[in-house]
Short mmCIF file of C-alpha atoms in Angstrom, two decimals:
data_model
loop_
_atom_site.label_atom_id
_atom_site.label_comp_id
_atom_site.label_asym_id
_atom_site.label_seq_id
_atom_site.Cartn_x
_atom_site.Cartn_y
_atom_site.Cartn_z
CA ALA A 25 0.01 -0.07 0.13
CA GLN A 26 1.14 3.55 -0.77
CA THR A 27 1.87 5.82 2.17
CA ILE A 28 2.53 9.52 2.20
CA HIS A 29 4.62 11.17 5.09
CA GLN A 30 4.96 15.03 5.45
CA TRP A 31 7.70 16.66 7.74
CA PRO A 32 7.64 18.45 9.95
CA VAL A 33 4.09 18.19 11.67
CA ALA A 34 4.21 21.85 12.71
CA GLU A 35 6.77 24.71 12.48
CA ILE A 36 6.80 28.15 14.29
CA LYS A 37 9.09 30.45 12.25
CA ALA A 38 10.04 34.18 12.16
CA VAL A 39 9.06 36.64 9.30
CA GLY A 40 11.98 36.78 6.98
CA SER A 41 13.40 33.18 7.81
CA PRO A 42 13.78 30.23 5.38
CA LEU A 43 11.44 27.29 5.37
CA SER A 44 11.82 23.77 3.71
CA LEU A 45 8.83 21.52 4.10
CA GLY A 46 9.01 17.98 2.72
CA CYS A 47 6.81 15.19 1.35
CA THR A 48 7.68 11.49 0.58
CA ILE A 49 5.57 8.92 -1.03
CA LYS A 50 6.40 5.11 -0.69
CA GLY A 51 4.93 2.22 -2.47
CA LYS A 52 4.41 4.00 -5.74
CA SER A 53 6.64 4.74 -8.63
CA SER A 54 6.29 7.75 -10.66
CA PRO A 55 3.32 9.38 -8.71
CA ASN A 56 2.10 12.77 -9.79
CA LEU A 57 2.68 15.19 -6.72
CA TYR A 58 1.14 18.18 -5.56
CA TRP A 59 1.29 20.93 -2.91
CA TYR A 60 -1.58 22.67 -1.44
CA TRP A 61 -2.02 25.58 0.95
CA GLN A 62 -5.02 26.09 3.36
CA ALA A 63 -5.62 29.33 5.28
CA THR A 64 -7.00 28.54 8.84
CA GLY A 65 -10.86 27.70 8.19
CA GLY A 66 -10.58 28.25 4.33
CA THR A 67 -10.48 26.12 1.23
CA LEU A 68 -7.54 24.53 -0.55
CA GLN A 69 -5.37 26.40 -2.92
CA GLN A 70 -3.17 24.25 -5.28
CA LEU A 71 0.42 25.65 -5.19
CA PHE A 72 2.51 23.27 -7.58
CA TYR A 73 2.25 19.95 -9.33
CA SER A 74 4.95 17.63 -10.59
CA ILE A 75 4.44 14.57 -12.96
CA THR A 76 8.17 13.67 -13.16
CA VAL A 77 11.45 13.95 -11.45
CA GLY A 78 13.05 17.50 -11.95
CA GLN A 79 9.85 19.08 -13.08
CA VAL A 80 7.72 21.24 -11.15
CA GLU A 81 4.84 23.49 -12.51
CA SER A 82 3.43 26.45 -10.51
CA VAL A 83 -0.17 26.99 -10.19
CA VAL A 84 -0.18 30.00 -8.13
CA GLN A 85 2.41 32.45 -6.96
CA LEU A 86 2.84 32.85 -3.33
CA ASN A 87 6.68 33.66 -3.23
CA LEU A 88 7.16 29.97 -2.77
CA SER A 89 9.13 27.36 -4.68
CA ALA A 90 9.11 23.74 -5.13
CA SER A 91 11.27 20.83 -6.22
CA ARG A 92 11.26 17.32 -6.97
CA PRO A 93 14.78 15.88 -6.44
CA LYS A 94 13.85 12.27 -6.28
CA ASP A 95 10.78 10.33 -7.61
CA ASP A 96 9.37 9.83 -4.25
CA GLN A 97 10.13 13.41 -2.81
CA PHE A 98 8.71 16.89 -3.10
CA ILE A 99 9.86 19.84 -1.39
CA LEU A 100 8.29 23.21 -0.53
CA SER A 101 10.58 26.24 0.17
CA THR A 102 11.18 29.73 0.51
CA GLU A 103 14.18 31.88 1.36
CA LYS A 104 12.02 34.54 3.07
CA LEU A 105 8.69 33.63 5.01
CA LEU A 106 5.95 36.36 4.95
CA LEU A 107 3.05 36.68 7.56
CA SER A 108 0.91 35.47 4.74
CA HIS A 109 2.58 32.11 4.54
CA SER A 110 0.79 30.88 7.78
CA GLY A 111 -1.56 28.13 7.23
CA PHE A 112 -1.74 24.25 6.61
CA TYR A 113 0.41 22.87 3.79
CA LEU A 114 -0.68 19.43 2.43
CA CYS A 115 1.09 17.30 -0.13
CA ALA A 116 -0.99 14.74 -2.12
CA TRP A 117 -0.14 12.13 -4.73
CA SER A 118 -2.13 10.61 -7.40
CA ARG A 119 -1.90 8.23 -10.41
CA ALA A 120 -2.25 9.76 -13.67
CA ASN A 121 -5.38 11.66 -13.50
CA GLN A 122 -7.14 10.08 -10.40
CA ALA A 123 -8.09 11.50 -7.31
CA PRO A 124 -5.19 13.11 -5.17
CA LEU A 125 -4.56 11.26 -1.94
CA PHE A 126 -3.33 13.64 0.84
CA GLY A 127 -0.88 13.63 3.69
CA GLU A 128 -1.58 14.52 7.07
CA GLY A 129 -0.26 18.14 6.49
CA THR A 130 2.20 20.65 8.23
CA ARG A 131 1.07 23.48 10.23
CA LEU A 132 2.88 26.80 9.76
CA SER A 133 2.92 29.67 12.04
CA VAL A 134 4.79 32.87 10.87
CA LEU A 135 5.59 35.28 13.84
CA ALA B 16 -10.76 26.79 -16.11
CA GLN B 17 -12.71 24.85 -13.56
CA SER B 18 -14.22 26.20 -10.47
CA VAL B 19 -16.69 24.84 -7.78
CA THR B 20 -19.25 26.50 -5.47
CA GLN B 21 -20.40 24.95 -2.14
CA PRO B 22 -23.28 27.38 -1.39
CA ASP B 23 -23.69 26.35 2.23
CA ALA B 24 -20.92 27.39 4.49
CA ARG B 25 -22.47 25.31 7.62
CA VAL B 26 -25.07 22.68 7.81
CA THR B 27 -26.43 21.39 11.21
CA VAL B 28 -28.45 18.19 11.32
CA SER B 29 -29.65 15.99 13.87
CA GLU B 30 -28.38 12.32 14.42
CA GLY B 31 -30.02 9.86 12.32
CA ALA B 32 -31.31 12.67 10.02
CA SER B 33 -30.66 12.41 6.06
CA LEU B 34 -28.04 14.76 4.80
CA GLN B 35 -27.60 16.58 1.53
CA LEU B 36 -24.41 18.86 0.80
CA ARG B 37 -24.62 20.72 -2.40
CA CYS B 38 -21.94 21.26 -4.92
CA LYS B 39 -22.01 23.05 -8.41
CA TYR B 40 -19.25 22.99 -10.60
CA SER B 41 -18.40 24.96 -13.66
CA TYR B 42 -16.25 23.46 -16.52
CA SER B 43 -16.66 23.35 -20.15
CA GLY B 44 -15.46 19.97 -20.67
CA THR B 45 -15.89 16.53 -19.22
CA PRO B 46 -15.26 16.82 -15.36
CA TYR B 47 -13.93 14.50 -12.82
CA LEU B 48 -15.44 15.09 -9.45
CA PHE B 49 -14.69 14.31 -5.86
CA TRP B 50 -15.73 14.79 -2.43
CA TYR B 51 -13.36 14.78 0.53
CA VAL B 52 -13.76 15.10 4.18
CA GLN B 53 -11.62 16.90 6.73
CA TYR B 54 -11.49 16.29 10.49
CA PRO B 55 -10.00 19.01 12.83
CA ARG B 56 -6.15 19.23 12.36
CA GLN B 57 -5.89 16.48 9.75
CA GLY B 58 -5.45 16.09 6.03
CA LEU B 59 -8.20 15.36 3.66
CA GLN B 60 -9.81 11.77 2.99
CA LEU B 61 -11.52 10.95 -0.03
CA LEU B 62 -14.95 10.05 0.28
CA LEU B 63 -15.80 9.10 -3.30
CA LYS B 64 -14.96 9.95 -6.96
CA TYR B 65 -16.67 10.25 -10.10
CA TYR B 66 -15.08 9.82 -13.57
CA SER B 67 -17.70 8.36 -16.01
CA GLY B 68 -20.57 5.81 -16.20
CA ASP B 69 -23.25 5.50 -13.53
CA PRO B 70 -24.17 9.04 -12.32
CA VAL B 71 -24.72 7.68 -8.81
CA VAL B 72 -21.55 6.87 -6.99
CA GLN B 73 -21.06 5.17 -3.75
CA GLY B 74 -18.33 6.16 -1.32
CA VAL B 75 -17.11 5.05 2.17
CA ASN B 76 -19.27 5.15 5.38
CA GLY B 77 -22.61 5.33 3.65
CA PHE B 78 -21.97 8.43 1.57
CA GLU B 79 -23.29 8.74 -1.92
CA ALA B 80 -23.27 11.50 -4.83
CA GLU B 81 -25.06 11.97 -8.01
CA PHE B 82 -23.67 13.65 -11.26
CA ILE B 83 -26.18 15.60 -12.88
CA LYS B 84 -24.77 17.01 -16.00
CA SER B 85 -27.66 19.38 -16.99
CA ASN B 86 -27.53 20.91 -13.64
CA SER B 87 -23.74 20.94 -13.29
CA SER B 88 -24.22 19.49 -9.90
CA PHE B 89 -22.58 16.94 -7.70
CA HIS B 90 -24.41 16.66 -4.22
CA LEU B 91 -23.34 14.52 -1.39
CA ARG B 92 -25.96 12.37 0.25
CA LYS B 93 -26.14 10.26 3.30
CA ALA B 94 -29.30 8.42 4.47
CA SER B 95 -28.82 8.66 8.26
CA VAL B 96 -25.93 10.62 9.81
CA HIS B 97 -23.89 9.69 12.78
CA TRP B 98 -22.37 12.34 15.45
CA SER B 99 -18.92 11.37 13.86
CA ASP B 100 -19.68 12.68 10.53
CA SER B 101 -19.33 16.23 11.98
CA ALA B 102 -16.26 17.69 9.80
CA VAL B 103 -15.63 19.87 6.93
CA TYR B 104 -16.74 18.50 3.50
CA PHE B 105 -15.02 19.60 0.32
CA CYS B 106 -16.10 19.00 -3.25
CA ALA B 107 -13.59 19.32 -6.05
CA VAL B 108 -13.37 19.32 -9.70
CA SER B 109 -10.42 18.44 -12.23
CA ALA B 110 -10.44 18.17 -16.04
CA SER B 111 -10.87 14.79 -17.44
CA THR B 112 -8.15 15.65 -20.28
CA GLY B 113 -5.48 15.81 -17.25
CA ASN B 114 -4.50 19.36 -16.70
CA TYR B 115 -3.23 18.24 -13.17
CA LYS B 116 -5.24 21.06 -11.47
CA TYR B 117 -7.49 20.10 -8.89
CA VAL B 118 -10.03 22.96 -7.91
CA PHE B 119 -11.64 22.71 -4.39
CA GLY B 120 -14.78 24.61 -3.23
CA ALA B 121 -14.74 26.51 -0.10
CA GLY B 122 -16.07 23.90 2.10
CA THR B 123 -19.07 22.89 4.18
CA ARG B 124 -18.82 22.63 8.01
CA LEU B 125 -21.23 19.99 9.17
CA LYS B 126 -22.43 19.72 12.63
CA VAL B 127 -24.46 16.64 13.68
CA ILE B 128 -26.52 17.34 17.08
CA ALA B 129 -28.19 14.68 19.27
#
């Protein structure tokens, strides 16, 4: 069975500091990978997707970047955090054009 | 581009009563449609999905949804709710042609009362 793991579970960071969030998928080769952001009490906003190693497409610009260094790994990062980056970050994977399946998320508080 | 409207931000029902959560989508092509549930401080769990075929799809925990193309709707239903169904429910749409974009509605917060 496939498993998806996000790290860290939660982060408290200062404005202007760097950030790196990670996501690993086990048990599935060449998955499509996605990053979503969710404001507290809000809907999900798709940030990035990747269908192959080394290739990442941006869906919305939020002063964040993403990379896929390995087939099973997806990284979300920024060099300078903003207050508006606070929220819940969710990684998901899917086969081809199928329903995304989500990880447990990382809660980020920027102070 | 796809979009989703969930017109009810909050719904309260009594335990044992039936439930319908509304979802309307906008997409000029053939959509793929999904319902997810989110419990507090957790990720999203897939309840059901529609790709093609029978417009009534069954999901987990007694949930079902009906795709009505003429109405651009994909409402979620359950015959009898339990207190543990209290959560936030999201409807989502993607393009069947595979543009790798999944658009979510604003969500409906369901509260089940005794």
